[in-house]
Coordinates of C-alpha atoms in Angstrom, one line a residue:
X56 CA -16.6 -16.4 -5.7
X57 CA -15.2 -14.3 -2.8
X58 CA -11.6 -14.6 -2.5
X59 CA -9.7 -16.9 -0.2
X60 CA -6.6 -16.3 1.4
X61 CA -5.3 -20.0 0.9
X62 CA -6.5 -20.8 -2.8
X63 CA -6.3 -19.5 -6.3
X64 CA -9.1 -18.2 -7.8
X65 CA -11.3 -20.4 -9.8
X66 CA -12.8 -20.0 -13.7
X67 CA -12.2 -17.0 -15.9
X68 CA -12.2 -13.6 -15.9
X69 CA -15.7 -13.7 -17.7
X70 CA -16.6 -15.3 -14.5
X71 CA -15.6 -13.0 -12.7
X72 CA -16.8 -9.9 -14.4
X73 CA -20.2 -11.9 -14.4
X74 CA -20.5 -12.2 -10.9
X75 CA -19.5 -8.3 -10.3
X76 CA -22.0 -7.7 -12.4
X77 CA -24.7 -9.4 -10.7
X78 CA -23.7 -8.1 -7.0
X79 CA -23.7 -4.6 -8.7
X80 CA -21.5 -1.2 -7.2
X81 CA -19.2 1.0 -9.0
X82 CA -15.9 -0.8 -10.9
X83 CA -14.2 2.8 -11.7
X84 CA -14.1 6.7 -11.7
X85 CA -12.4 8.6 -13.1
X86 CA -11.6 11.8 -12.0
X87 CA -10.2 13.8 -14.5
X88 CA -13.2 14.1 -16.5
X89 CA -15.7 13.3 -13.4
X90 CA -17.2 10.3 -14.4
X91 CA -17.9 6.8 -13.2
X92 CA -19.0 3.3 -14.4
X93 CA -20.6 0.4 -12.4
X94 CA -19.9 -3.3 -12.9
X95 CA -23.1 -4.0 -14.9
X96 CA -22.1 -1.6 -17.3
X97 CA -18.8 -2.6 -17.9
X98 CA -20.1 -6.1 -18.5
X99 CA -23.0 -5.0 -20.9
X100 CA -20.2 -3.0 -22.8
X101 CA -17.4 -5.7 -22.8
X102 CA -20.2 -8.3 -23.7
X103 CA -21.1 -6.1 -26.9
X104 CA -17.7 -5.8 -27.9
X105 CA -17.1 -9.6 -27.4
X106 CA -19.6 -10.6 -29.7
X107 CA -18.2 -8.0 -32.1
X108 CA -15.4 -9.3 -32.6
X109 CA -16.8 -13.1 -33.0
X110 CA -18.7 -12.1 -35.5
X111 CA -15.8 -10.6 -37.4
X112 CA -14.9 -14.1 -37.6
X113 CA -11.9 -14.1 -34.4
X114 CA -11.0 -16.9 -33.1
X115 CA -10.9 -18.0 -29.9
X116 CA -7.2 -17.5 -28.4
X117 CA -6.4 -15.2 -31.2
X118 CA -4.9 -11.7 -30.9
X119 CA -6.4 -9.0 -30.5
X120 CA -3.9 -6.0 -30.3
X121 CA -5.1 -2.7 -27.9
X122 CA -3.2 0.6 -28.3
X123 CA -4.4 2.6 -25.6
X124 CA -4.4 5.2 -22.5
X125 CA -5.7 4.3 -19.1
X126 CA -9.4 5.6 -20.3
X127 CA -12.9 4.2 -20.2
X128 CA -12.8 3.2 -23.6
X129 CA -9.5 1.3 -23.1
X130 CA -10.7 -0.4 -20.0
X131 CA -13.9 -1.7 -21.8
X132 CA -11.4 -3.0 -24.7
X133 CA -9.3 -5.1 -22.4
X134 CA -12.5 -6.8 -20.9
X135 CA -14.1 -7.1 -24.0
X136 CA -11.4 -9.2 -25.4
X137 CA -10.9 -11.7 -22.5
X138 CA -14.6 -11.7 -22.1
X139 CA -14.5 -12.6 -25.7
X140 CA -12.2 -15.5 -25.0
X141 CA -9.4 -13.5 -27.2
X142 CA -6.0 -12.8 -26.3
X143 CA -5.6 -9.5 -25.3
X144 CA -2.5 -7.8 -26.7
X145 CA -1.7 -4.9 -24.6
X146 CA 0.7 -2.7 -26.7
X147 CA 3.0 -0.5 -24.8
X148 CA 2.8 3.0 -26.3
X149 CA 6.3 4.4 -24.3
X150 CA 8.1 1.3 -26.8
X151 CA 8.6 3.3 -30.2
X152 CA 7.5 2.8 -33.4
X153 CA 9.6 0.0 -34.3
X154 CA 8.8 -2.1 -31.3
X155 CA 4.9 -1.6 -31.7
X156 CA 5.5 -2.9 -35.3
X157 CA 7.3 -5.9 -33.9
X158 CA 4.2 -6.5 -31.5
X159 CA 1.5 -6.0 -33.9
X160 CA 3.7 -8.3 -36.5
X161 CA 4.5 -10.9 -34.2
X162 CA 1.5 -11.7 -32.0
X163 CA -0.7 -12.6 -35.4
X164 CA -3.2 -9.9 -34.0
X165 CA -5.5 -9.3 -37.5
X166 CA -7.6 -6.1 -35.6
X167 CA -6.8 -3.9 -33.1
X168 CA -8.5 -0.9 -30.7
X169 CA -7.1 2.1 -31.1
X170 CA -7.5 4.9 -29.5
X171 CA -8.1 8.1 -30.9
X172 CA -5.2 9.7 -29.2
X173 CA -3.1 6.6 -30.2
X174 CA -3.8 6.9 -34.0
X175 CA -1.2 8.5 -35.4
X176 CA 1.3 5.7 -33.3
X177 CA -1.1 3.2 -34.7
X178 CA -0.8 4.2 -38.5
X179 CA 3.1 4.6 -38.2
X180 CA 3.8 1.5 -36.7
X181 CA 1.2 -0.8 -38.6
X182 CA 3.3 -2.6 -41.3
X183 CA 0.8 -5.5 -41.7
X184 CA -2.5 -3.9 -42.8
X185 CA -3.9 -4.5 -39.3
X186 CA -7.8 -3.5 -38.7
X187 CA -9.2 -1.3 -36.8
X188 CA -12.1 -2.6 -34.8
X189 CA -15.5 -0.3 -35.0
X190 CA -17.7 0.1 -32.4
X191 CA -21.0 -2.1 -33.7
X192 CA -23.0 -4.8 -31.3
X193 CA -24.1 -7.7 -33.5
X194 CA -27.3 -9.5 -31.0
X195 CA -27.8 -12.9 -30.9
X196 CA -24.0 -13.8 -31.7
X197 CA -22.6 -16.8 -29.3
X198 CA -19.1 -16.3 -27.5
X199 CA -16.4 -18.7 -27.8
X200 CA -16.3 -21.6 -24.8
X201 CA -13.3 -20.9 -22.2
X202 CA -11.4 -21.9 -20.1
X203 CA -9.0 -21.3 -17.3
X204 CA -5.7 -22.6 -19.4
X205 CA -6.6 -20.5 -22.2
X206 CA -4.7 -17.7 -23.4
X207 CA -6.1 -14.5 -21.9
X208 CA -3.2 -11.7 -22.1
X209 CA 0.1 -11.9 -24.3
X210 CA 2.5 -8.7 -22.9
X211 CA 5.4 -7.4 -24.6
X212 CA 8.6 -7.3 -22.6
X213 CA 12.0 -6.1 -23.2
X214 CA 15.0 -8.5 -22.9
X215 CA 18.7 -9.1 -23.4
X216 CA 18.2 -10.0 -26.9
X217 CA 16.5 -6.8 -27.3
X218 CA 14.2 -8.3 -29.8
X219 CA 10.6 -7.8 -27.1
X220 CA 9.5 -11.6 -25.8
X221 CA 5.7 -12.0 -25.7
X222 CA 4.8 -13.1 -22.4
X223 CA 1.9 -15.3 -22.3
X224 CA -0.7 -16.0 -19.8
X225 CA -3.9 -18.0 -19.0
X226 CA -7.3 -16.7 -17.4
X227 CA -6.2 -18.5 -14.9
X228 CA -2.5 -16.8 -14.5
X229 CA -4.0 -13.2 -14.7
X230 CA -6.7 -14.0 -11.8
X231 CA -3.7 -15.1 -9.5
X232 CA -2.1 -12.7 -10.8
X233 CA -5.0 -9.9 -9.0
X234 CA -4.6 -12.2 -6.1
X235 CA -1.1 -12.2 -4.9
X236 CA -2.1 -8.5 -4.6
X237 CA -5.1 -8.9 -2.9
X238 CA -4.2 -11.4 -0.5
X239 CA -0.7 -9.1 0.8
X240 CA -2.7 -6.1 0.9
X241 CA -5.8 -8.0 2.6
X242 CA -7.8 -6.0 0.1
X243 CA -12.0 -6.3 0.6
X244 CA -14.4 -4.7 -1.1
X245 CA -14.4 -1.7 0.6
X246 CA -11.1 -0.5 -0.8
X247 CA -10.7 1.6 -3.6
X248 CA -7.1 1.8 -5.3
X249 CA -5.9 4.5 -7.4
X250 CA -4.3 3.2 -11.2
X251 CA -1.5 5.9 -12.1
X252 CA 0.7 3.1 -13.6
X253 CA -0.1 2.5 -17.4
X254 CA -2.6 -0.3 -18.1
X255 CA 0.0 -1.3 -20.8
X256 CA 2.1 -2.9 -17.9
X257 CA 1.8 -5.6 -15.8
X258 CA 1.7 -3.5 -12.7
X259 CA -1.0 -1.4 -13.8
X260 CA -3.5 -4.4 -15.5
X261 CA -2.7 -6.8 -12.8
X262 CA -1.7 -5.7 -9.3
X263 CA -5.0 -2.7 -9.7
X264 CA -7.2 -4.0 -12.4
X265 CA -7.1 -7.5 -11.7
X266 CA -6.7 -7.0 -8.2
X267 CA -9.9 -4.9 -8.3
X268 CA -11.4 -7.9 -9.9
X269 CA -10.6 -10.3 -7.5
X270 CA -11.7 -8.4 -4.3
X271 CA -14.5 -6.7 -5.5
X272 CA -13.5 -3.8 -4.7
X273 CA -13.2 -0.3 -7.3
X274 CA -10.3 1.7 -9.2
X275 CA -10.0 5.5 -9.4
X276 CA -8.3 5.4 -13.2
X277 CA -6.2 8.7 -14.3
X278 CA -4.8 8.6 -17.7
X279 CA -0.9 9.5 -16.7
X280 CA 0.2 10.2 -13.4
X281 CA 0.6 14.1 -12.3
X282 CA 2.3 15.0 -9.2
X283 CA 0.7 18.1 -8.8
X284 CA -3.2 16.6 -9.1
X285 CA -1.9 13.4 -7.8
X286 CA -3.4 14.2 -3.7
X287 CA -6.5 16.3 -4.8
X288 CA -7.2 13.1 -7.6
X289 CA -6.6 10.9 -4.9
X290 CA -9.0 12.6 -2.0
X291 CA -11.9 13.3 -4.2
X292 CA -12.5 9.7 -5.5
X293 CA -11.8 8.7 -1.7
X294 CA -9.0 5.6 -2.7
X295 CA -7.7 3.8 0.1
X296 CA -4.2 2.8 -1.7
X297 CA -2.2 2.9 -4.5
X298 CA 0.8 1.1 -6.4
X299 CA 3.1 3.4 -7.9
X300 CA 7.4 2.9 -9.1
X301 CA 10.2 4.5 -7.1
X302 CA 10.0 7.6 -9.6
X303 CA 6.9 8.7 -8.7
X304 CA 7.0 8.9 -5.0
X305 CA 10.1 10.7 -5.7
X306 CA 8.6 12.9 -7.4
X307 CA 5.2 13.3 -4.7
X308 CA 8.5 13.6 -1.9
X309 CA 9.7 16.7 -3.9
X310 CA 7.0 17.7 -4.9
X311 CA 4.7 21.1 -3.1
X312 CA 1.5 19.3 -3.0
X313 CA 0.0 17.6 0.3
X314 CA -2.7 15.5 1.1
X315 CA -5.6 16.3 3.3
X316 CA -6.5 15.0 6.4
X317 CA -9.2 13.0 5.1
X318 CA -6.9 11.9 1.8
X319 CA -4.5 11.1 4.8
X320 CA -6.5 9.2 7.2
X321 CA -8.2 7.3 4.6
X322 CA -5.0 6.3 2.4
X323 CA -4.0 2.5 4.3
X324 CA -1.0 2.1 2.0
X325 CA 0.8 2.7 -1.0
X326 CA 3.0 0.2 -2.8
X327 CA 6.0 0.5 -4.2
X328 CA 7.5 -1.9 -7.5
X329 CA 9.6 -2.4 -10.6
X330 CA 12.8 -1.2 -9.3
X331 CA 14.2 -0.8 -5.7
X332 CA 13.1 1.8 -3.4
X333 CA 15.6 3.9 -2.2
X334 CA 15.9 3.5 1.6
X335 CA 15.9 7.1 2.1
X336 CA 13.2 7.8 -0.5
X337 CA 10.6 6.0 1.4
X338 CA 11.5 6.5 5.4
X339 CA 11.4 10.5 4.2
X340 CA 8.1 9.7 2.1
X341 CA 6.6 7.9 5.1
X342 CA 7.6 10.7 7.7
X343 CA 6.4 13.8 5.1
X344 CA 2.8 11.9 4.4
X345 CA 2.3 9.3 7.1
X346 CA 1.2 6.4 4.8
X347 CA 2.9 4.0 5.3
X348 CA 5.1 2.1 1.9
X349 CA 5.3 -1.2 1.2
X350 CA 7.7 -2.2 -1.2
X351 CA 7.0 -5.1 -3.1
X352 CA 8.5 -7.4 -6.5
X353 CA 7.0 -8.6 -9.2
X354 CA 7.4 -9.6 -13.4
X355 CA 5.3 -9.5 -16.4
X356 CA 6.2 -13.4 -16.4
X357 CA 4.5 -13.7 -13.7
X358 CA 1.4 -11.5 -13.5
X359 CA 3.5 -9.0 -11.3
X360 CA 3.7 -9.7 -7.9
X361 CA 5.9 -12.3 -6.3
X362 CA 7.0 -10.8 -3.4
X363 CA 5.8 -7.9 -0.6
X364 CA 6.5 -7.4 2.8
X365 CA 3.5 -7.0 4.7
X366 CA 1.1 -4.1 5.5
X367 CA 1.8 -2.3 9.2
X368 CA 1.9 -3.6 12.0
X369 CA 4.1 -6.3 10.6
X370 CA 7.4 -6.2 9.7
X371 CA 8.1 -4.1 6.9
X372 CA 12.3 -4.8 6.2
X373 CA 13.3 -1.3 4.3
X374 CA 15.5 -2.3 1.9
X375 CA 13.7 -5.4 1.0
X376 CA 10.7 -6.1 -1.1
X377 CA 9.6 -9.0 1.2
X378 CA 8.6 -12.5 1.0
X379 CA 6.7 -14.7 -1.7
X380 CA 2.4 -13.9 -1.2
X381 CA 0.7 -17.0 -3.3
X382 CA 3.6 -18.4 -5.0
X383 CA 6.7 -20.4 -3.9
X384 CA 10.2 -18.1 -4.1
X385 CA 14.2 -19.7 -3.6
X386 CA 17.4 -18.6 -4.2
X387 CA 19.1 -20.9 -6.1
X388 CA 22.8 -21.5 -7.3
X389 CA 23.9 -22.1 -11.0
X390 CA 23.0 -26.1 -10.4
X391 CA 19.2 -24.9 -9.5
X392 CA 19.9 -26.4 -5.6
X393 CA 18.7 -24.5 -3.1
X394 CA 21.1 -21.6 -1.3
X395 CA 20.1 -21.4 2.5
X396 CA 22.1 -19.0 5.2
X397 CA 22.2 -15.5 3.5
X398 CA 24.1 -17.0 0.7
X399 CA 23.6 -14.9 -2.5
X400 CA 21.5 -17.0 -5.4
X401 CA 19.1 -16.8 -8.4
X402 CA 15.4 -16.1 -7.5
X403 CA 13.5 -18.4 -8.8
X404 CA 9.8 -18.6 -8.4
X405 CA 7.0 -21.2 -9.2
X406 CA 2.7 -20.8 -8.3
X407 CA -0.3 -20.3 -10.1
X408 CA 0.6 -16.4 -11.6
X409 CA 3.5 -17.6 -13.8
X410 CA 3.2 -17.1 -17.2
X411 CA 2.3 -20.1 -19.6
X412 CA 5.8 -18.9 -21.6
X413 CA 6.8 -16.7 -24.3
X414 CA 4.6 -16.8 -27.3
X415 CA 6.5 -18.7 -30.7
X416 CA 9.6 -18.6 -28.6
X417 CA 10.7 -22.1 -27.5
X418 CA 14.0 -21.7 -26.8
X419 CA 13.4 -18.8 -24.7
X420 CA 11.2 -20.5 -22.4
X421 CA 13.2 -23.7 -21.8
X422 CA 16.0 -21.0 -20.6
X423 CA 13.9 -19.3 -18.5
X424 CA 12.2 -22.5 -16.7
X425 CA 14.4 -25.3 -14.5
X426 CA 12.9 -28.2 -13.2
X427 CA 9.7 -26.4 -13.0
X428 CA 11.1 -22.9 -11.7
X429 CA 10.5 -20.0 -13.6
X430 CA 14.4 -18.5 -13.4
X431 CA 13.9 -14.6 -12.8
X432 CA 17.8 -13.2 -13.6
X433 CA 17.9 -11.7 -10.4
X434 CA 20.6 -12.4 -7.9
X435 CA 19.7 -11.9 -4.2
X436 CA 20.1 -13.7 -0.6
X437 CA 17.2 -14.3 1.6
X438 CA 17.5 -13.9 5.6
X439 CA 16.6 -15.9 8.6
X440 CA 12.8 -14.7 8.3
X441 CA 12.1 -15.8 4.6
X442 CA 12.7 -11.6 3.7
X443 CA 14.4 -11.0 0.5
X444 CA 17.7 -8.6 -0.3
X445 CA 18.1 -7.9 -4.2
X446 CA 22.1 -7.6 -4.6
X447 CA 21.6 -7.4 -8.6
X448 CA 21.2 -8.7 -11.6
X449 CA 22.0 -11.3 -13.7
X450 CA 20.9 -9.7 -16.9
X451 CA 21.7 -6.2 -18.5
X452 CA 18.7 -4.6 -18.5
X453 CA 18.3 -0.7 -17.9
X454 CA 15.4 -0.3 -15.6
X455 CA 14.5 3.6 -16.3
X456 CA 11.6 4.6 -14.0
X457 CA 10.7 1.1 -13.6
X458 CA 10.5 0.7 -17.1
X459 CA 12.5 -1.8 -18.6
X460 CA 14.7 -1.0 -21.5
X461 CA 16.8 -3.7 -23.4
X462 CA 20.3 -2.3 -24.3
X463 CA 20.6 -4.3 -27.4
X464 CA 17.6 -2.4 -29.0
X465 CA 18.9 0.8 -28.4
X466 CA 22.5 -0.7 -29.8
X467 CA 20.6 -1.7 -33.1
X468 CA 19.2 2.0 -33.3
X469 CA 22.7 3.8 -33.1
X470 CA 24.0 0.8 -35.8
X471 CA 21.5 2.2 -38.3
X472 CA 23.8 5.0 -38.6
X473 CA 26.5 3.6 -41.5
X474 CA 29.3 5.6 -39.4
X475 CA 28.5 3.8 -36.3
X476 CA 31.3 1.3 -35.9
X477 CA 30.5 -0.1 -32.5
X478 CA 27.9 0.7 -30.2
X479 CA 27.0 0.0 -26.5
X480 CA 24.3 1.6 -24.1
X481 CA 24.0 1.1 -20.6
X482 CA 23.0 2.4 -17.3
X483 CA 23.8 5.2 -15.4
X484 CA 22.3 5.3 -12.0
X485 CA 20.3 8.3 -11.1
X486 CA 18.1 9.8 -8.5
X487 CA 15.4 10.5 -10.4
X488 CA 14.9 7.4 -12.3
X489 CA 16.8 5.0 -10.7
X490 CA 18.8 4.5 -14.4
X491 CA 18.6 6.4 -17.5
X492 CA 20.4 5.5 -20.6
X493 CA 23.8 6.6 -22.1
X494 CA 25.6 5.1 -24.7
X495 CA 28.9 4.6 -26.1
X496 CA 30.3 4.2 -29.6
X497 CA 32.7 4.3 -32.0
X498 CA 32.9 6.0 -35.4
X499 CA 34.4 5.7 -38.5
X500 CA 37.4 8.4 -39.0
X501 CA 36.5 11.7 -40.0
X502 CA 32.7 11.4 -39.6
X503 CA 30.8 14.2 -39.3
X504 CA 28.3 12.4 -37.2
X505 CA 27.4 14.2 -34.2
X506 CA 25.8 13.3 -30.6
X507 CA 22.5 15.2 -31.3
X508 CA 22.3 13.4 -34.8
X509 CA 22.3 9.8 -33.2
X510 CA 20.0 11.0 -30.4
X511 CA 17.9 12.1 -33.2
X512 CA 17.8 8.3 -34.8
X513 CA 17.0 6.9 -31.9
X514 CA 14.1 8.7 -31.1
X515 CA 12.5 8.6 -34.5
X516 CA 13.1 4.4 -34.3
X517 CA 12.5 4.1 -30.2
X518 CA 10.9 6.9 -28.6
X519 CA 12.3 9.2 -26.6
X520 CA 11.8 6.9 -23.4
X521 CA 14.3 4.6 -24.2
X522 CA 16.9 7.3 -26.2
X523 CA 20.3 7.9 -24.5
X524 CA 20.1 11.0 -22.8
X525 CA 24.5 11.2 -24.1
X526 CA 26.1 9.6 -26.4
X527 CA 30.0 8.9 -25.7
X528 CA 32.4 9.1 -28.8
X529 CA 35.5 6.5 -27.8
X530 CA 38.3 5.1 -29.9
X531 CA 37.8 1.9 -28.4
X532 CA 35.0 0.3 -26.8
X533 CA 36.5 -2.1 -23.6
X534 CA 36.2 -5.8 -25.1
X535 CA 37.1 -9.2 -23.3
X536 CA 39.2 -12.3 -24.7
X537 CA 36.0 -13.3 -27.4
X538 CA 36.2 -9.4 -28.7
X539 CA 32.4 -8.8 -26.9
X540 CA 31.8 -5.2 -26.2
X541 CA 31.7 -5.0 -21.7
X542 CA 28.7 -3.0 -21.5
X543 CA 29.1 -3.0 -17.8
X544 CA 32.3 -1.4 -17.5
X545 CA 31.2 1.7 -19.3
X546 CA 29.8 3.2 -16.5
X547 CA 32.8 3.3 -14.8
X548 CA 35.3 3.9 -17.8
X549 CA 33.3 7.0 -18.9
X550 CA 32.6 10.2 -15.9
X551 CA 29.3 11.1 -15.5
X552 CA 27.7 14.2 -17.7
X553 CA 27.8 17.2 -15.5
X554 CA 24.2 18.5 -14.3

């Protein structure tokens, strides 16, 4: 069950973790408490929490919600439900209360793990009386039958609608999903990668835990990213590359800390995704550290990567995140026909990573899919090498730190305010983040209402990840002929905050 170059892996991700198991070796550290924790173990302990959950009567393919920190514990929970044949429902703990309702709500889940340092989220946001699973392991309990179609992961996304879209996919989706990754990286088992991102993301459970999986190779797992521990993390559990968003190698570029020469010599790559890479971010990263960035694309529709350029000594294109790795990518016009000679388009992208669709949400996935292309939003134009050039986007999302952020949801936040007459965020490009959010509204006359008041709401309801850093007062928010708010003019009506 070694993986091929040319081929998709086969079976499920019990499979897999079975056949880990059996060749033995360490599956993760973890550095900040000094620990570490072989396959066989992780199987044994997934196994026991599989038949837990069978024998409280879950059904195969059913929800099972997980509200946790990149941890041991949470690591063990993720296996243990796709081991169990369940459908493990990664909650994003950055989404606010009301979001994490929504997600607990609308993916059926009946129990949950929770984390101890994710209770008090977990008891704010559950509206549905949903269980908390306790540790037990019931012997002699048979697991569900599975499959490679069946569901394995249903992730939360943001969208335009700002209502979240559960994105659904198979065992067999989430395996090609570690593959894309481990086929442009040429990953083996001697590598060890370093997971900074948040296991609650696509990047962070496919592209290092599922490519881990799939190369037999071993994670180094921190709970959140630090700049200042992130070279000393990295050289004492010996990782030979990492995948991290444009904001944090920002932040390692400005930041005092350095690697040593062994940290240096041993690191083959790091990867960049989520958002673009600013061309002068990562030349000045590469000359600073001499490891080399590759800058890659991906989607939680389809088990994050679609695109990369390739590691040194090919051609890495700054500026672009490459070319498809295991899946089939075009740019397509408005008529889905194909848009050759640099001519801006539609990526589209079809292969064995894309998602099965979005979970009770027909409607949703017939727009998204055309002729059997899964229709990412993204307008770009490809070059005369098959390289790819993002030009923008077709949707109005906010993409803060690589998170996404729909504007609509913080919109429906500021609207809970009676006073609020209209309301509008949107983007405002920045250095650090690559967006943050601001928003616009309108208020009824005399309100007392004031800019830290509405910040206020919008923390309590969203988190203070997605709450507008300003809030604009207007008389008027720019509408076109139908009377719809133009969210994307705000940013150039309205002056930037001073610093």
């Amino acid at each position: 069950m070694m993986v091929s170059p040319d081929r998709p892996p086969e079976g499920t991700v019990r499979d897999w973790l079975a056949k880990r198991a059996d060749l033995g070796g360490i599956a993760f550290v973890f550095p900040e408490i000094g620990t570490e924790m072989d396959w066989p173990t992780l199987q044994a302990e997934a196994s026991s929490l599989a038949r837990n959950l069978t024998h409280l009567g879950v059904e195969k393919g059913e929800s099972v919600a997980i509200l946790s920190p990149n941890s041991r514990d949470g690591l063990v929970a993720l296996y243990g439900t796709l081991v169990g044949g369940f459908r493990a429902t990664v909650i994003n703990l950055a989404a606010g209360r009301d979001a994490i309702s929504y997600a607990l709500d609308h993916s059926g889940a009946r129990f949950a793990f929770v984390h101890p340092d994710c209770s008090d989220l977990f008891d704010a946001a559950n509206a549905t009386s949903v269980t908390r699973i306790s540790p037990a392991d019931v012997a002699g309990v048979e697991l569900h039958e599975i499959a490679p179609d069946d569901h394995a992961l249903l992730m939360y996304t943001s969208g335009t609608t700002g209502r979240p879209k559960g994105v659904l996919h198979s065992h067999a989706s989430l395996l090609a999903g570690g593959w894309t990754t481990a086929t442009a990286h040429e990953l083996g088992e001697e590598d060890r990668g370093f997971c900074i991102l948040p296991i609650y993301h696509i990047n962070g459970l496919c592209v290092t835990v599922m490519g881990a999986l799939v190369s037999g190779g071993s994670l180094a797992v921190v709970s959140r990213f630090s700049a200042s521990r992130f070279w000393e993390q990295a050289s004492r559990s010996e990782v030979t590359w990492f995948s991290a968003v444009p904001t944090i190698i920002s932040h390692l570029l400005h930041g005092e800390a350095e690697p040593d020469d062994a940290c240096r010599d041993r690191l083959r790559f790091g990867r960049s995704a989520s958002s673009a890479l600013a061309v002068e971010t990562q030349s000045a990263f590469e000359h600073r550290f001499s490891v080399p960035i590759v800058e890659t694309m991906g989607l939680t529709e389809t088990a994050a990567q679609i695109l990369s350029n390739p590691l040194p000594p090919g051609i890495r294109k700054i500026g672009s995140p490459g070319f498809g790795y295991g899946c089939d990518v075009e740019i397509q016009g408005p008529d889905g026909t194909r848009v050759d000679d640099g001519r801006e388009g539609e990526i589209v992208v079809r292969g064995p990573n894309v998602m099965l669709g979005y979970l009770n949400n027909p409607k949703a996935t017939k727009a998204t899919f055309r002729k059997g292309w899964l229709r990412t939003g993204d307008l770009a134009r490809m070059d005369e090498d098959g390289y790819i050039f993002v030009t923008g986007r077709l949707k109005e999302l906010i993409i803060k730190g690589g998170e996404n952020i729909a504007p609509r949801e913080v919109d429906e936040a500021l609207y809970a305010h009676p006073d609020v007459i209209e309301a509008a965020a949107f983007a405002r490009k920045s250095d650090r983040y690559g967006e943050t959010v601001e928003a616009a509204v309108r208020v009824k006359s005399g309100s007392p209402i004031t800019g830290p008041d509405l910040i206020g709401i919008c923390q309590e309801r969203l988190g203070a990840f997605k709450t507008p850093d300003v809030i604009h007062f207007l008389d008027e928010l720019p509408k076109g002929p139908s009377g719809k708010i133009q969210r994307l003019k705000l940013a150039d009506l309205i002056e930037a905050p001073a610093i």
